[in-house]
Amino acid sequence: MRTRETPNSSELVTYAPFTLFPTPVPEAAFLQALAVQTHFNTLVDKISQDPHFLEEALASTIQADDFTAKLFDIYRHVQQEGRTQSIVVGLIRSDYMLDQGEGGTSSLKQIEINTISAGGFGVTDRLPEVHRHVLRSVGLLKESECVQDNNDRTAGMSAALAKAWELYGQQKAVILFLVEDVQISKLTHRCLEKELWNRNIPAIRRKFEEVSRRGSLDDDKKLFIDGLEVAVVYYRNGYMPEHYTEQAWDARLMMERSLAVKCPDISTHLAGTKKVQQVLAKPGVLEKFFPDQPQVVEQIRATFAGLYTLDMGPEGDRAVAMALANPDEFVLKPQREGGGNNYFGEDIVRVLQEVKSDKRRAAYILMDRIQPRTEQNIVLRRGLPLKLTSVCWEIGICGAYVRHEGELVLNEVAGHILRTKSIEQDDEGTVKGDFEFLWAVNVSPKRRQVEWKVVY
Ligand code: ADP
Ligand code: MG
């Protein structure tokens, strides 16, 4: 990947951070996460088509959170104008950690679903090979066979984009990657672009600012930029308030109003908010989306941790009291993406003391804090000394789907990504704070009987 010092140069690059050894993940948890993914794809897609649900779920949030409110304004605008495009493509990622219960039990718990700019493909596709090599080189041959291949993500994601492009039906139209101003991860996007070009699908990269200056809609609401018709807009940017200027908001609105397929469209973006996640965990809500499929409901619900509203009212009051009494047992989450936004421990107390008496608290949700098991590993990260350190992991399952005229014509699991976080960077030595982006792609589900002993 590119470096922080020269973020827009491909001449000076460094390796993406990774762990020297793969971190083992229990087979049962891995298979459980894979098995539920197509249901999550379906669920996100159903939510995105349910204006009543989105209105109700986000009503209090948009009063308290400006960013969600601005996204919601675009949603309303598009709803009122009437949808123009019946093709939707979703590239999502559902993240999980393994919660250690009492007596050695553990259960897979969902951390969140990412519906916009979900990463986890590209340059890290080859990490399993690196890990196999490392294990062989220290004589751990049996263990090296446990490392799961993981090169299906880029192919799976590009297949969904390609399908949407095909359905759009214009040979010359392009897939537009809407990219950041500072493009540290451009090389990873290139892996996806290359897959598209291999299929003779032209892919271009533009920033909000370029779309704002040079993009336009024709009378049929087709989206054009630099003389090129856009079949699909793939957002790699636009999930944080900092990504937007006034012009960027206008450009987002123009793209959402257009005939181009959006990945994701504004309603799918909103379906990925933390507030929606919390509402889904309320009794009876999943049943509405899967009325005749109790097993699907059960499978999805089994992955939910405790999630609590902070809306004004008795239920929210109870959640506030609970969090203040035992802050170490919860995570306080605002409606933000991209890491580094959540509150833990004493910070929860500080924030809640400030907002607890008024509707500002509805900008957040409260979640049970997962207690993961820790492992030992060596993290390779530019500038960090090499040493054995305690780490914990979070696994993401990538899902890809395409809807066309009301039918899911593609609904697939597109691989996994395992991220490992050093937990020794915290003052208290506890699992606290957000994940560093330490990509470590490694799972050992095939041969779980192997005893995992890494010799350093
Ligand atoms: P973001 O959208 O910023 O990625 P997440 O919900 O994924 O927000 O949270 C960011 C990070 O915070 C996670 O990767 C994880 O390290 C930590 N985290 C989030 N929720 C929990 C939880 N319930 N228990 C423990 N850690 C959590
Ligand atoms: Mg996350």
PDB file of N, CA, C and O in Angstrom, residues 41-94:
ATOM      1  N   ASN A  41     -27.385 -10.896   3.280  1.00  0.00           N
ATOM      2  CA  ASN A  41     -27.511 -10.182   1.999  1.00  0.00           C
ATOM      3  C   ASN A  41     -28.985  -9.869   1.732  1.00  0.00           C
ATOM      4  O   ASN A  41     -29.356  -8.735   1.399  1.00  0.00           O
ATOM      5  N   THR A  42     -29.812 -10.907   1.886  1.00  0.00           N
ATOM      6  CA  THR A  42     -31.249 -10.751   1.625  1.00  0.00           C
ATOM      7  C   THR A  42     -31.857  -9.724   2.583  1.00  0.00           C
ATOM      8  O   THR A  42     -32.654  -8.874   2.170  1.00  0.00           O
ATOM      9  N   LEU A  43     -31.457  -9.801   3.847  1.00  0.00           N
ATOM     10  CA  LEU A  43     -32.017  -8.888   4.854  1.00  0.00           C
ATOM     11  C   LEU A  43     -31.686  -7.432   4.518  1.00  0.00           C
ATOM     12  O   LEU A  43     -32.579  -6.567   4.511  1.00  0.00           O
ATOM     13  N   VAL A  44     -30.424  -7.163   4.227  1.00  0.00           N
ATOM     14  CA  VAL A  44     -30.020  -5.787   3.897  1.00  0.00           C
ATOM     15  C   VAL A  44     -30.817  -5.306   2.682  1.00  0.00           C
ATOM     16  O   VAL A  44     -31.318  -4.174   2.655  1.00  0.00           O
ATOM     17  N   ASP A  45     -30.971  -6.185   1.707  1.00  0.00           N
ATOM     18  CA  ASP A  45     -31.693  -5.786   0.505  1.00  0.00           C
ATOM     19  C   ASP A  45     -33.171  -5.505   0.797  1.00  0.00           C
ATOM     20  O   ASP A  45     -33.754  -4.564   0.270  1.00  0.00           O
ATOM     21  N   LYS A  46     -33.764  -6.329   1.663  1.00  0.00           N
ATOM     22  CA  LYS A  46     -35.179  -6.105   2.008  1.00  0.00           C
ATOM     23  C   LYS A  46     -35.340  -4.779   2.770  1.00  0.00           C
ATOM     24  O   LYS A  46     -36.287  -4.031   2.527  1.00  0.00           O
ATOM     25  N   ILE A  47     -34.422  -4.516   3.705  1.00  0.00           N
ATOM     26  CA  ILE A  47     -34.515  -3.265   4.470  1.00  0.00           C
ATOM     27  C   ILE A  47     -34.455  -2.073   3.520  1.00  0.00           C
ATOM     28  O   ILE A  47     -35.210  -1.104   3.648  1.00  0.00           O
ATOM     29  N   SER A  48     -33.566  -2.171   2.550  1.00  0.00           N
ATOM     30  CA  SER A  48     -33.357  -1.035   1.635  1.00  0.00           C
ATOM     31  C   SER A  48     -34.613  -0.741   0.811  1.00  0.00           C
ATOM     32  O   SER A  48     -34.762   0.340   0.259  1.00  0.00           O
ATOM     33  N   GLN A  49     -35.514  -1.721   0.734  1.00  0.00           N
ATOM     34  CA  GLN A  49     -36.738  -1.515  -0.052  1.00  0.00           C
ATOM     35  C   GLN A  49     -37.940  -1.218   0.825  1.00  0.00           C
ATOM     36  O   GLN A  49     -39.072  -1.279   0.350  1.00  0.00           O
ATOM     37  N   ASP A  50     -37.692  -0.922   2.099  1.00  0.00           N
ATOM     38  CA  ASP A  50     -38.794  -0.740   3.039  1.00  0.00           C
ATOM     39  C   ASP A  50     -38.778   0.677   3.621  1.00  0.00           C
ATOM     40  O   ASP A  50     -38.259   0.900   4.719  1.00  0.00           O
ATOM     41  N   PRO A  51     -39.374   1.639   2.896  1.00  0.00           N
ATOM     42  CA  PRO A  51     -39.324   3.033   3.354  1.00  0.00           C
ATOM     43  C   PRO A  51     -39.951   3.217   4.721  1.00  0.00           C
ATOM     44  O   PRO A  51     -39.454   3.989   5.544  1.00  0.00           O
ATOM     45  N   HIS A  52     -41.026   2.468   4.994  1.00  0.00           N
ATOM     46  CA  HIS A  52     -41.703   2.606   6.270  1.00  0.00           C
ATOM     47  C   HIS A  52     -40.741   2.237   7.411  1.00  0.00           C
ATOM     48  O   HIS A  52     -40.602   2.959   8.402  1.00  0.00           O
ATOM     49  N   PHE A  53     -40.047   1.117   7.228  1.00  0.00           N
ATOM     50  CA  PHE A  53     -39.111   0.658   8.254  1.00  0.00           C
ATOM     51  C   PHE A  53     -37.981   1.671   8.460  1.00  0.00           C
ATOM     52  O   PHE A  53     -37.650   2.034   9.589  1.00  0.00           O
ATOM     53  N   LEU A  54     -37.392   2.132   7.349  1.00  0.00           N
ATOM     54  CA  LEU A  54     -36.256   3.067   7.460  1.00  0.00           C
ATOM     55  C   LEU A  54     -36.680   4.370   8.124  1.00  0.00           C
ATOM     56  O   LEU A  54     -35.984   4.895   8.994  1.00  0.00           O
ATOM     57  N   GLU A  55     -37.854   4.874   7.719  1.00  0.00           N
ATOM     58  CA  GLU A  55     -38.377   6.115   8.325  1.00  0.00           C
ATOM     59  C   GLU A  55     -38.489   5.961   9.831  1.00  0.00           C
ATOM     60  O   GLU A  55     -38.028   6.810  10.595  1.00  0.00           O
ATOM     61  N   GLU A  56     -39.111   4.861  10.239  1.00  0.00           N
ATOM     62  CA  GLU A  56     -39.378   4.658  11.651  1.00  0.00           C
ATOM     63  C   GLU A  56     -38.088   4.398  12.438  1.00  0.00           C
ATOM     64  O   GLU A  56     -37.868   4.971  13.507  1.00  0.00           O
ATOM     65  N   ALA A  57     -37.231   3.540  11.871  1.00  0.00           N
ATOM     66  CA  ALA A  57     -35.999   3.157  12.578  1.00  0.00           C
ATOM     67  C   ALA A  57     -35.097   4.367  12.797  1.00  0.00           C
ATOM     68  O   ALA A  57     -34.446   4.488  13.834  1.00  0.00           O
ATOM     69  N   LEU A  58     -35.063   5.270  11.815  1.00  0.00           N
ATOM     70  CA  LEU A  58     -34.089   6.359  11.878  1.00  0.00           C
ATOM     71  C   LEU A  58     -34.686   7.686  12.347  1.00  0.00           C
ATOM     72  O   LEU A  58     -33.982   8.696  12.419  1.00  0.00           O
ATOM     73  N   ALA A  59     -35.997   7.680  12.698  1.00  0.00           N
ATOM     74  CA  ALA A  59     -36.689   8.932  13.036  1.00  0.00           C
ATOM     75  C   ALA A  59     -35.958   9.725  14.131  1.00  0.00           C
ATOM     76  O   ALA A  59     -35.729  10.935  13.997  1.00  0.00           O
ATOM     77  N   SER A  60     -35.575   9.060  15.221  1.00  0.00           N
ATOM     78  CA  SER A  60     -34.944   9.800  16.318  1.00  0.00           C
ATOM     79  C   SER A  60     -33.484  10.113  15.993  1.00  0.00           C
ATOM     80  O   SER A  60     -32.953  11.157  16.393  1.00  0.00           O
ATOM     81  N   THR A  61     -32.844   9.216  15.255  1.00  0.00           N
ATOM     82  CA  THR A  61     -31.418   9.389  14.932  1.00  0.00           C
ATOM     83  C   THR A  61     -31.201  10.641  14.085  1.00  0.00           C
ATOM     84  O   THR A  61     -30.247  11.395  14.317  1.00  0.00           O
ATOM     85  N   ILE A  62     -32.081  10.853  13.107  1.00  0.00           N
ATOM     86  CA  ILE A  62     -31.851  11.995  12.220  1.00  0.00           C
ATOM     87  C   ILE A  62     -32.133  13.332  12.904  1.00  0.00           C
ATOM     88  O   ILE A  62     -31.726  14.382  12.429  1.00  0.00           O
ATOM     89  N   GLN A  63     -32.792  13.264  14.042  1.00  0.00           N
ATOM     90  CA  GLN A  63     -32.969  14.496  14.826  1.00  0.00           C
ATOM     91  C   GLN A  63     -31.703  14.843  15.603  1.00  0.00           C
ATOM     92  O   GLN A  63     -31.510  15.964  16.025  1.00  0.00           O
ATOM     93  N   ALA A  64     -30.883  13.811  15.845  1.00  0.00           N
ATOM     94  CA  ALA A  64     -29.724  14.007  16.716  1.00  0.00           C
ATOM     95  C   ALA A  64     -28.397  13.976  15.970  1.00  0.00           C
ATOM     96  O   ALA A  64     -27.387  14.447  16.477  1.00  0.00           O
ATOM     97  N   ASP A  65     -28.389  13.398  14.771  1.00  0.00           N
ATOM     98  CA  ASP A  65     -27.122  13.217  14.059  1.00  0.00           C
ATOM     99  C   ASP A  65     -27.202  13.847  12.667  1.00  0.00           C
ATOM    100  O   ASP A  65     -27.948  13.380  11.805  1.00  0.00           O
ATOM    101  N   ASP A  66     -26.412  14.890  12.468  1.00  0.00           N
ATOM    102  CA  ASP A  66     -26.461  15.648  11.210  1.00  0.00           C
ATOM    103  C   ASP A  66     -26.102  14.824   9.987  1.00  0.00           C
ATOM    104  O   ASP A  66     -26.697  14.984   8.926  1.00  0.00           O
ATOM    105  N   PHE A  67     -25.088  13.976  10.148  1.00  0.00           N
ATOM    106  CA  PHE A  67     -24.624  13.207   8.987  1.00  0.00           C
ATOM    107  C   PHE A  67     -25.716  12.254   8.490  1.00  0.00           C
ATOM    108  O   PHE A  67     -26.057  12.241   7.301  1.00  0.00           O
ATOM    109  N   THR A  68     -26.306  11.492   9.431  1.00  0.00           N
ATOM    110  CA  THR A  68     -27.384  10.582   9.036  1.00  0.00           C
ATOM    111  C   THR A  68     -28.554  11.386   8.459  1.00  0.00           C
ATOM    112  O   THR A  68     -29.203  10.966   7.499  1.00  0.00           O
ATOM    113  N   ALA A  69     -28.797  12.562   9.035  1.00  0.00           N
ATOM    114  CA  ALA A  69     -29.891  13.408   8.550  1.00  0.00           C
ATOM    115  C   ALA A  69     -29.653  13.828   7.098  1.00  0.00           C
ATOM    116  O   ALA A  69     -30.574  13.825   6.275  1.00  0.00           O
ATOM    117  N   LYS A  70     -28.403  14.143   6.769  1.00  0.00           N
ATOM    118  CA  LYS A  70     -28.107  14.570   5.389  1.00  0.00           C
ATOM    119  C   LYS A  70     -28.274  13.404   4.414  1.00  0.00           C
ATOM    120  O   LYS A  70     -28.783  13.576   3.311  1.00  0.00           O
ATOM    121  N   LEU A  71     -27.818  12.219   4.844  1.00  0.00           N
ATOM    122  CA  LEU A  71     -28.026  11.036   3.995  1.00  0.00           C
ATOM    123  C   LEU A  71     -29.525  10.795   3.814  1.00  0.00           C
ATOM    124  O   LEU A  71     -29.995  10.480   2.719  1.00  0.00           O
ATOM    125  N   PHE A  72     -30.264  10.995   4.912  1.00  0.00           N
ATOM    126  CA  PHE A  72     -31.700  10.752   4.862  1.00  0.00           C
ATOM    127  C   PHE A  72     -32.413  11.750   3.947  1.00  0.00           C
ATOM    128  O   PHE A  72     -33.380  11.408   3.268  1.00  0.00           O
ATOM    129  N   ASP A  73     -31.926  12.980   3.921  1.00  0.00           N
ATOM    130  CA  ASP A  73     -32.493  13.982   2.997  1.00  0.00           C
ATOM    131  C   ASP A  73     -32.378  13.503   1.556  1.00  0.00           C
ATOM    132  O   ASP A  73     -33.309  13.661   0.755  1.00  0.00           O
ATOM    133  N   ILE A  74     -31.216  12.946   1.231  1.00  0.00           N
ATOM    134  CA  ILE A  74     -31.019  12.439  -0.132  1.00  0.00           C
ATOM    135  C   ILE A  74     -31.980  11.281  -0.388  1.00  0.00           C
ATOM    136  O   ILE A  74     -32.623  11.196  -1.440  1.00  0.00           O
ATOM    137  N   TYR A  75     -32.104  10.415   0.625  1.00  0.00           N
ATOM    138  CA  TYR A  75     -33.022   9.274   0.509  1.00  0.00           C
ATOM    139  C   TYR A  75     -34.446   9.770   0.209  1.00  0.00           C
ATOM    140  O   TYR A  75     -35.110   9.296  -0.720  1.00  0.00           O
ATOM    141  N   ARG A  76     -34.902  10.754   1.003  1.00  0.00           N
ATOM    142  CA  ARG A  76     -36.260  11.282   0.819  1.00  0.00           C
ATOM    143  C   ARG A  76     -36.443  11.877  -0.569  1.00  0.00           C
ATOM    144  O   ARG A  76     -37.453  11.648  -1.234  1.00  0.00           O
ATOM    145  N   HIS A  77     -35.429  12.638  -0.984  1.00  0.00           N
ATOM    146  CA  HIS A  77     -35.478  13.275  -2.298  1.00  0.00           C
ATOM    147  C   HIS A  77     -35.686  12.215  -3.389  1.00  0.00           C
ATOM    148  O   HIS A  77     -36.559  12.343  -4.254  1.00  0.00           O
ATOM    149  N   VAL A  78     -34.890  11.163  -3.321  1.00  0.00           N
ATOM    150  CA  VAL A  78     -34.958  10.118  -4.344  1.00  0.00           C
ATOM    151  C   VAL A  78     -36.298   9.387  -4.278  1.00  0.00           C
ATOM    152  O   VAL A  78     -36.897   9.070  -5.305  1.00  0.00           O
ATOM    153  N   GLN A  79     -36.785   9.142  -3.042  1.00  0.00           N
ATOM    154  CA  GLN A  79     -38.078   8.477  -2.875  1.00  0.00           C
ATOM    155  C   GLN A  79     -39.195   9.298  -3.507  1.00  0.00           C
ATOM    156  O   GLN A  79     -40.051   8.770  -4.208  1.00  0.00           O
ATOM    157  N   GLN A  80     -39.156  10.625  -3.224  1.00  0.00           N
ATOM    158  CA  GLN A  80     -40.234  11.488  -3.722  1.00  0.00           C
ATOM    159  C   GLN A  80     -40.207  11.598  -5.234  1.00  0.00           C
ATOM    160  O   GLN A  80     -41.236  11.633  -5.894  1.00  0.00           O
ATOM    161  N   GLU A  81     -39.013  11.623  -5.761  1.00  0.00           N
ATOM    162  CA  GLU A  81     -38.882  11.764  -7.209  1.00  0.00           C
ATOM    163  C   GLU A  81     -39.282  10.473  -7.913  1.00  0.00           C
ATOM    164  O   GLU A  81     -39.645  10.468  -9.079  1.00  0.00           O
ATOM    165  N   GLY A  82     -39.214   9.365  -7.177  1.00  0.00           N
ATOM    166  CA  GLY A  82     -39.511   8.058  -7.777  1.00  0.00           C
ATOM    167  C   GLY A  82     -38.224   7.427  -8.244  1.00  0.00           C
ATOM    168  O   GLY A  82     -37.400   8.081  -8.876  1.00  0.00           O
ATOM    169  N   ARG A  83     -38.079   6.157  -7.915  1.00  0.00           N
ATOM    170  CA  ARG A  83     -36.823   5.487  -8.261  1.00  0.00           C
ATOM    171  C   ARG A  83     -36.688   5.344  -9.767  1.00  0.00           C
ATOM    172  O   ARG A  83     -37.650   5.112 -10.465  1.00  0.00           O
ATOM    173  N   THR A  84     -35.445   5.457 -10.223  1.00  0.00           N
ATOM    174  CA  THR A  84     -35.226   5.393 -11.666  1.00  0.00           C
ATOM    175  C   THR A  84     -34.563   4.095 -12.091  1.00  0.00           C
ATOM    176  O   THR A  84     -34.574   3.760 -13.257  1.00  0.00           O
ATOM    177  N   GLN A  85     -33.990   3.387 -11.148  1.00  0.00           N
ATOM    178  CA  GLN A  85     -33.190   2.226 -11.529  1.00  0.00           C
ATOM    179  C   GLN A  85     -33.654   0.991 -10.763  1.00  0.00           C
ATOM    180  O   GLN A  85     -33.751   1.018  -9.543  1.00  0.00           O
ATOM    181  N   SER A  86     -33.941  -0.094 -11.480  1.00  0.00           N
ATOM    182  CA  SER A  86     -34.420  -1.308 -10.792  1.00  0.00           C
ATOM    183  C   SER A  86     -33.292  -2.302 -10.524  1.00  0.00           C
ATOM    184  O   SER A  86     -33.528  -3.376 -10.004  1.00  0.00           O
ATOM    185  N   ILE A  87     -32.065  -1.920 -10.886  1.00  0.00           N
ATOM    186  CA  ILE A  87     -30.919  -2.798 -10.590  1.00  0.00           C
ATOM    187  C   ILE A  87     -30.206  -2.246  -9.364  1.00  0.00           C
ATOM    188  O   ILE A  87     -29.937  -1.055  -9.278  1.00  0.00           O
ATOM    189  N   VAL A  88     -29.904  -3.137  -8.421  1.00  0.00           N
ATOM    190  CA  VAL A  88     -29.132  -2.736  -7.238  1.00  0.00           C
ATOM    191  C   VAL A  88     -28.019  -3.752  -7.050  1.00  0.00           C
ATOM    192  O   VAL A  88     -28.242  -4.954  -7.224  1.00  0.00           O
ATOM    193  N   VAL A  89     -26.832  -3.274  -6.725  1.00  0.00           N
ATOM    194  CA  VAL A  89     -25.760  -4.216  -6.433  1.00  0.00           C
ATOM    195  C   VAL A  89     -25.258  -3.942  -5.014  1.00  0.00           C
ATOM    196  O   VAL A  89     -25.030  -2.799  -4.623  1.00  0.00           O
ATOM    197  N   GLY A  90     -25.118  -5.004  -4.229  1.00  0.00           N
ATOM    198  CA  GLY A  90     -24.633  -4.890  -2.848  1.00  0.00           C
ATOM    199  C   GLY A  90     -23.327  -5.643  -2.686  1.00  0.00           C
ATOM    200  O   GLY A  90     -23.225  -6.820  -3.055  1.00  0.00           O
ATOM    201  N   LEU A  91     -22.324  -4.955  -2.178  1.00  0.00           N
ATOM    202  CA  LEU A  91     -21.069  -5.612  -1.774  1.00  0.00           C
ATOM    203  C   LEU A  91     -20.934  -5.294  -0.295  1.00  0.00           C
ATOM    204  O   LEU A  91     -20.567  -4.174   0.066  1.00  0.00           O
ATOM    205  N   ILE A  92     -21.296  -6.230   0.547  1.00  0.00           N
ATOM    206  CA  ILE A  92     -21.365  -5.936   1.969  1.00  0.00           C
ATOM    207  C   ILE A  92     -20.399  -6.830   2.743  1.00  0.00           C
ATOM    208  O   ILE A  92     -19.867  -7.801   2.199  1.00  0.00           O
ATOM    209  N   ARG A  93     -20.178  -6.498   3.987  1.00  0.00           N
ATOM    210  CA  ARG A  93     -19.326  -7.354   4.828  1.00  0.00           C
ATOM    211  C   ARG A  93     -19.887  -7.371   6.244  1.00  0.00           C
ATOM    212  O   ARG A  93     -20.103  -6.320   6.834  1.00  0.00           O
ATOM    213  N   SER A  94     -20.133  -8.580   6.729  1.00  0.00           N
ATOM    214  CA  SER A  94     -20.643  -8.736   8.085  1.00  0.00           C
ATOM    215  C   SER A  94     -19.480  -9.151   8.982  1.00  0.00           C
ATOM    216  O   SER A  94     -18.815 -10.142   8.712  1.00  0.00           O
TER     217      SER A  94
END
